[in-house]
Amino acid sequence: MLAVNIDLVPRITWMGFVSYKSPWIHFKRNVNEYIMYLIKSGELHMVEDEKEYILKKGDVLLLEPNLDHEGLEKHTCDYYYIHFKHPDIAPVNVEDPESFARRFIFEDQGADEDVKCCFPKHFTITDKSVLSQIYNSLNEMLQLYRRKNYNRSLTALKLSELFILLSRESLLEELQNSRKRTTKAIVKAHGLLDYIHTHYQSKITSRDIEALFECNFDYLNRTFNKLTGHSITHYINKVRIDQAQELLQATHLSIGEIAYLVGFGDIYYFSKVFKKYAGLSPAAYYKKIREEE
């Protein structure tokens, strides 16, 4: 497993897409940068530092700097490649995938920690919708890269975004291949996490969640609590109050307007929940922020 510090932006030196319709074998080389391959179709047989890899559709391989690599056999293949430099990528030992899910998928890192995402050197993405998302992202990166100039910075940020996506998906794939029943609930909890961040402004009920995720609410709630440290209801309120605090800091909207924007229909209930989570009423919080400016 490799850990990438995504607080640091990679520098892309070269990227592209190739489609070999006739059998082709990769040439031998040794470079002082990382190379990521993402296979769209066909096969690519590689060896790096005497370790062999047979890459097929959905496979991701990260070649490391200053190691010999070359092809092993001739095959037809369509793949994306990204050459880049990054100052903080290091191997990490993962003994407990579920604790990894808690820390990295469910964002349970302290604010003072380096922000890192982790994925294996070689892994396969089997989810068709995720693959489609990755290919679309790569095509967008290619368009930006080819326009040069300031778009290179945007392309590098897109690569950081890709690291995060690959990290989450590789871990989910690993979990899905282990304890099936528990893993299925973990995947649903992961989907629920994204759903809450996208729909916190709307009413979210236990019945809605059961229908959307086809899972008993109490069972999903226990799994969600285990992985995030919060019940579903607590997490929804936490997201809403976090957003409310940002709006109080950055805008001059009324408390009633902010309550509505973060999913509360009742201003008095909003004030009660806000004080419970923030330790101050919305009005007192707003006053405190303005006094500190």
Coordinates of C-alpha atoms in Angstrom, one line a residue:
M1 CA 0.0 0.0 0.0
L2 CA 1.3 3.5 -0.9
A3 CA 0.3 6.7 1.1
V4 CA 0.1 9.9 -0.9
N5 CA 0.2 13.3 0.9
I6 CA -2.5 15.2 -0.9
D7 CA -1.7 18.4 0.9
L8 CA 1.1 18.5 -1.7
V9 CA 0.2 18.9 -5.4
P10 CA 1.9 16.6 -7.9
R11 CA 3.8 18.0 -10.9
I12 CA 2.7 16.2 -14.1
T13 CA 5.5 15.9 -16.7
W14 CA 3.7 13.9 -19.3
M15 CA 0.4 12.2 -19.8
G16 CA -1.7 10.7 -22.7
F17 CA -3.7 7.9 -24.0
V18 CA -2.5 5.2 -26.4
S19 CA -4.4 2.6 -28.4
Y20 CA -2.3 -0.3 -29.8
K21 CA -4.3 -2.2 -32.3
S22 CA -1.4 -4.4 -33.2
P23 CA 0.5 -6.5 -30.6
W24 CA 3.1 -4.3 -28.8
I25 CA 5.6 -4.8 -26.0
H26 CA 6.7 -2.0 -23.7
F27 CA 10.4 -0.9 -24.1
K28 CA 12.8 -1.1 -21.2
R29 CA 13.6 2.1 -19.2
N30 CA 14.4 3.6 -15.8
V31 CA 13.1 7.1 -15.0
N32 CA 13.2 9.4 -12.0
E33 CA 9.5 10.0 -11.7
Y34 CA 6.3 8.1 -11.0
I35 CA 4.2 6.6 -13.8
M36 CA 0.6 5.6 -13.4
Y37 CA -1.1 3.3 -15.9
L38 CA -4.9 2.8 -16.1
I39 CA -6.0 0.1 -18.5
K40 CA -9.1 0.6 -20.6
S41 CA -9.0 -2.6 -22.7
G42 CA -6.6 -5.4 -23.8
E43 CA -3.6 -6.4 -21.8
L44 CA -0.3 -4.9 -20.7
H45 CA 2.3 -7.2 -19.3
M46 CA 5.0 -5.4 -17.3
V47 CA 7.9 -6.2 -15.0
E48 CA 9.3 -3.7 -12.5
D49 CA 12.3 -4.5 -10.3
E50 CA 11.8 -8.3 -11.1
K51 CA 8.1 -8.3 -10.1
E52 CA 5.6 -9.2 -12.9
Y53 CA 2.2 -7.5 -13.5
I54 CA -0.5 -8.6 -15.9
L55 CA -2.7 -5.6 -16.4
K56 CA -6.2 -5.8 -17.8
K57 CA -9.3 -3.6 -18.1
G58 CA -9.8 -1.7 -14.8
D59 CA -6.3 -2.3 -13.6
V60 CA -4.2 0.5 -12.0
L61 CA -0.4 0.3 -11.7
L62 CA 1.9 2.9 -10.1
L63 CA 5.5 2.5 -11.3
E64 CA 8.1 4.0 -8.9
P65 CA 11.1 6.2 -9.6
N66 CA 14.5 4.8 -10.4
L67 CA 13.4 1.2 -10.8
D68 CA 13.9 -0.7 -14.1
H69 CA 10.6 -1.6 -15.9
E70 CA 9.8 -3.2 -19.2
G71 CA 7.2 -5.2 -21.1
L72 CA 7.1 -9.0 -21.0
E73 CA 4.8 -10.0 -23.9
K74 CA 3.3 -8.4 -27.0
H75 CA -0.4 -7.6 -26.7
T76 CA -3.0 -5.1 -28.0
C77 CA -3.9 -2.6 -25.3
D78 CA -5.6 0.8 -24.7
Y79 CA -4.4 2.6 -21.7
Y80 CA -3.9 6.0 -20.0
Y81 CA -0.5 7.0 -18.7
I82 CA 0.5 9.8 -16.3
H83 CA 4.1 10.7 -15.6
F84 CA 4.5 12.9 -12.5
K85 CA 6.7 13.9 -9.6
H86 CA 5.6 14.0 -6.0
P87 CA 7.8 14.6 -2.9
D88 CA 5.7 12.6 -0.4
I89 CA 4.6 9.1 -1.5
A90 CA 5.7 6.3 0.9
P91 CA 4.8 2.6 1.5
V92 CA 2.5 2.0 4.5
N93 CA 1.5 -1.3 6.1
V94 CA -2.2 -2.0 6.4
E95 CA -3.1 -4.7 8.8
D96 CA -6.8 -3.8 9.6
P97 CA -8.8 -2.7 6.5
E98 CA -11.8 -1.7 8.7
S99 CA -9.8 0.7 10.7
F100 CA -8.5 2.1 7.4
A101 CA -12.1 2.5 6.3
R102 CA -12.8 4.6 9.4
R103 CA -9.7 6.8 9.0
F104 CA -9.6 7.3 5.3
I105 CA -13.0 6.6 3.7
F106 CA -14.9 8.1 6.6
E107 CA -12.4 11.0 7.1
D108 CA -11.6 10.4 10.7
Q109 CA -8.3 12.3 10.8
G110 CA -7.3 15.0 13.1
A111 CA -7.0 18.5 11.7
D112 CA -3.3 18.7 12.5
E113 CA -2.4 15.5 10.6
D114 CA -1.1 15.4 7.1
V115 CA -3.9 14.6 4.7
K116 CA -3.0 11.3 3.0
C117 CA -4.8 8.8 0.9
C118 CA -3.7 5.3 0.3
F119 CA -4.0 2.7 -2.4
P120 CA -2.1 -0.4 -3.5
K121 CA 0.6 -0.2 -6.0
H122 CA -1.5 -2.5 -8.3
F123 CA -5.2 -3.1 -8.0
T124 CA -8.4 -3.6 -10.1
I125 CA -11.5 -1.5 -10.1
T126 CA -14.5 -3.6 -11.0
D127 CA -17.4 -1.2 -10.5
K128 CA -18.5 -0.1 -14.0
S129 CA -19.9 3.3 -12.8
V130 CA -16.6 4.1 -11.0
L131 CA -14.6 3.1 -14.1
S132 CA -16.7 5.3 -16.2
Q133 CA -16.2 8.2 -13.7
I134 CA -12.4 7.6 -13.8
Y135 CA -12.2 7.5 -17.6
N136 CA -14.3 10.7 -17.8
S137 CA -11.9 12.4 -15.3
L138 CA -8.9 11.2 -17.3
N139 CA -10.3 12.6 -20.5
E140 CA -10.9 15.9 -18.9
M141 CA -7.4 15.9 -17.5
L142 CA -6.1 15.2 -21.0
Q143 CA -8.0 18.2 -22.5
L144 CA -6.6 20.5 -19.8
Y145 CA -3.1 19.1 -20.2
R146 CA -3.0 19.7 -23.9
R147 CA -4.0 23.4 -23.5
K148 CA -0.7 24.0 -21.6
N149 CA 0.0 27.1 -19.5
Y150 CA -2.1 27.6 -16.3
N151 CA -4.2 24.5 -17.2
R152 CA -1.2 22.4 -16.0
S153 CA -2.0 23.5 -12.5
L154 CA -5.7 22.5 -12.9
T155 CA -4.5 19.1 -14.3
A156 CA -2.4 18.5 -11.3
L157 CA -5.3 19.3 -9.0
K158 CA -7.4 16.8 -11.0
L159 CA -4.7 14.2 -10.4
S160 CA -4.9 14.8 -6.7
E161 CA -8.7 14.3 -7.0
L162 CA -8.1 11.1 -8.8
F163 CA -5.8 9.9 -6.0
I164 CA -8.6 10.4 -3.5
L165 CA -11.1 8.5 -5.7
L166 CA -8.7 5.6 -6.3
S167 CA -7.9 5.5 -2.6
R168 CA -11.6 5.2 -1.6
E169 CA -12.5 2.7 -4.3
S170 CA -9.4 0.4 -3.8
L171 CA -10.2 0.2 -0.1
L172 CA -13.9 -0.6 -0.8
E173 CA -12.9 -3.3 -3.3
E174 CA -10.6 -4.8 -0.6
L175 CA -13.4 -4.8 2.0
Q176 CA -15.9 -6.3 -0.5
N177 CA -13.5 -9.2 -1.0
S178 CA -13.3 -9.9 2.7
R179 CA -16.3 -10.3 5.1
K180 CA -19.3 -10.0 2.7
R181 CA -22.1 -9.2 5.0
T182 CA -20.3 -6.6 7.0
T183 CA -18.7 -5.2 3.9
K184 CA -22.0 -4.7 2.2
A185 CA -23.2 -2.5 5.1
I186 CA -19.9 -0.6 5.0
V187 CA -20.3 0.1 1.3
K188 CA -23.9 1.3 2.0
A189 CA -22.7 3.5 4.9
H190 CA -20.0 5.0 2.6
G191 CA -22.8 5.8 0.1
L192 CA -24.9 7.3 2.9
L193 CA -22.0 9.5 3.9
D194 CA -21.9 11.0 0.4
Y195 CA -25.7 11.2 0.3
I196 CA -25.8 13.3 3.6
H197 CA -23.1 15.7 2.3
T198 CA -25.1 16.2 -0.9
H199 CA -28.6 16.3 0.5
Y200 CA -28.2 17.8 4.0
Q201 CA -30.3 20.8 2.9
S202 CA -33.3 18.5 2.4
K203 CA -35.4 16.5 4.8
I204 CA -33.7 13.1 5.4
T205 CA -35.8 10.5 7.2
S206 CA -35.1 6.9 8.3
R207 CA -37.7 5.7 5.9
D208 CA -36.0 7.6 3.0
I209 CA -32.7 6.0 3.9
E210 CA -34.1 2.5 4.1
A211 CA -35.8 2.9 0.7
L212 CA -32.7 4.5 -1.0
F213 CA -30.1 2.0 0.4
E214 CA -32.4 -1.1 0.6
C215 CA -31.2 -1.8 4.2
N216 CA -32.7 -1.9 7.6
F217 CA -32.1 1.5 9.2
D218 CA -31.1 0.3 12.6
Y219 CA -28.6 -2.1 11.2
L220 CA -27.1 0.5 8.9
N221 CA -27.1 3.0 11.8
R222 CA -25.0 0.6 13.9
T223 CA -22.5 0.1 11.1
F224 CA -22.4 3.9 10.4
N225 CA -21.8 4.6 14.1
K226 CA -19.0 2.0 14.3
L227 CA -17.2 3.5 11.3
T228 CA -17.7 7.2 11.9
G229 CA -18.2 7.4 15.6
H230 CA -21.6 9.1 15.1
S231 CA -25.2 8.0 14.7
I232 CA -26.8 8.9 11.4
T233 CA -29.0 11.5 13.0
H234 CA -26.0 13.0 14.9
Y235 CA -23.9 13.1 11.7
I236 CA -26.7 14.8 9.7
N237 CA -27.0 17.5 12.4
K238 CA -23.2 17.8 12.6
V239 CA -23.0 18.5 8.8
R240 CA -25.8 21.0 9.0
I241 CA -24.4 22.9 12.0
D242 CA -20.9 22.9 10.4
Q243 CA -22.4 24.5 7.3
A244 CA -24.4 26.9 9.4
Q245 CA -21.2 28.0 11.2
E246 CA -19.5 28.6 7.8
L247 CA -22.5 30.8 6.7
L248 CA -22.4 32.8 9.9
Q249 CA -18.7 33.4 9.4
A250 CA -18.8 34.3 5.7
T251 CA -22.2 36.0 5.2
H252 CA -24.7 38.5 6.7
L253 CA -27.7 36.3 6.1
S254 CA -30.3 36.2 8.9
I255 CA -30.5 33.3 11.3
G256 CA -33.8 32.2 9.7
E257 CA -32.3 32.2 6.2
I258 CA -29.3 30.2 7.4
A259 CA -31.6 27.7 9.2
Y260 CA -33.5 27.2 6.0
L261 CA -30.4 26.8 3.8
V262 CA -29.0 24.0 6.0
G263 CA -32.1 22.0 6.2
F264 CA -34.0 23.3 9.3
G265 CA -37.7 24.3 8.8
D266 CA -38.1 25.6 12.3
I267 CA -35.7 28.4 13.4
Y268 CA -36.3 27.6 17.1
Y269 CA -35.3 24.0 16.7
F270 CA -32.3 25.1 14.6
S271 CA -31.2 27.4 17.5
K272 CA -31.6 24.5 20.0
V273 CA -29.6 22.1 17.9
F274 CA -26.9 24.7 17.0
K275 CA -26.3 25.5 20.7
K276 CA -26.1 21.8 21.5
Y277 CA -23.3 21.2 18.8
A278 CA -21.5 24.6 18.9
G279 CA -21.9 25.5 22.5
L280 CA -23.4 28.9 21.7
S281 CA -26.7 30.1 20.2
P282 CA -26.5 31.2 16.6
A283 CA -26.8 34.9 17.6
A284 CA -24.1 34.5 20.2
Y285 CA -21.8 32.7 17.7
Y286 CA -22.3 35.4 15.1
K287 CA -21.5 38.1 17.7
K288 CA -18.4 36.3 18.8
I289 CA -17.1 35.9 15.3
R290 CA -17.6 39.6 14.5
E291 CA -15.9 40.7 17.6
E292 CA -12.8 38.6 16.7
E293 CA -12.5 40.1 13.2

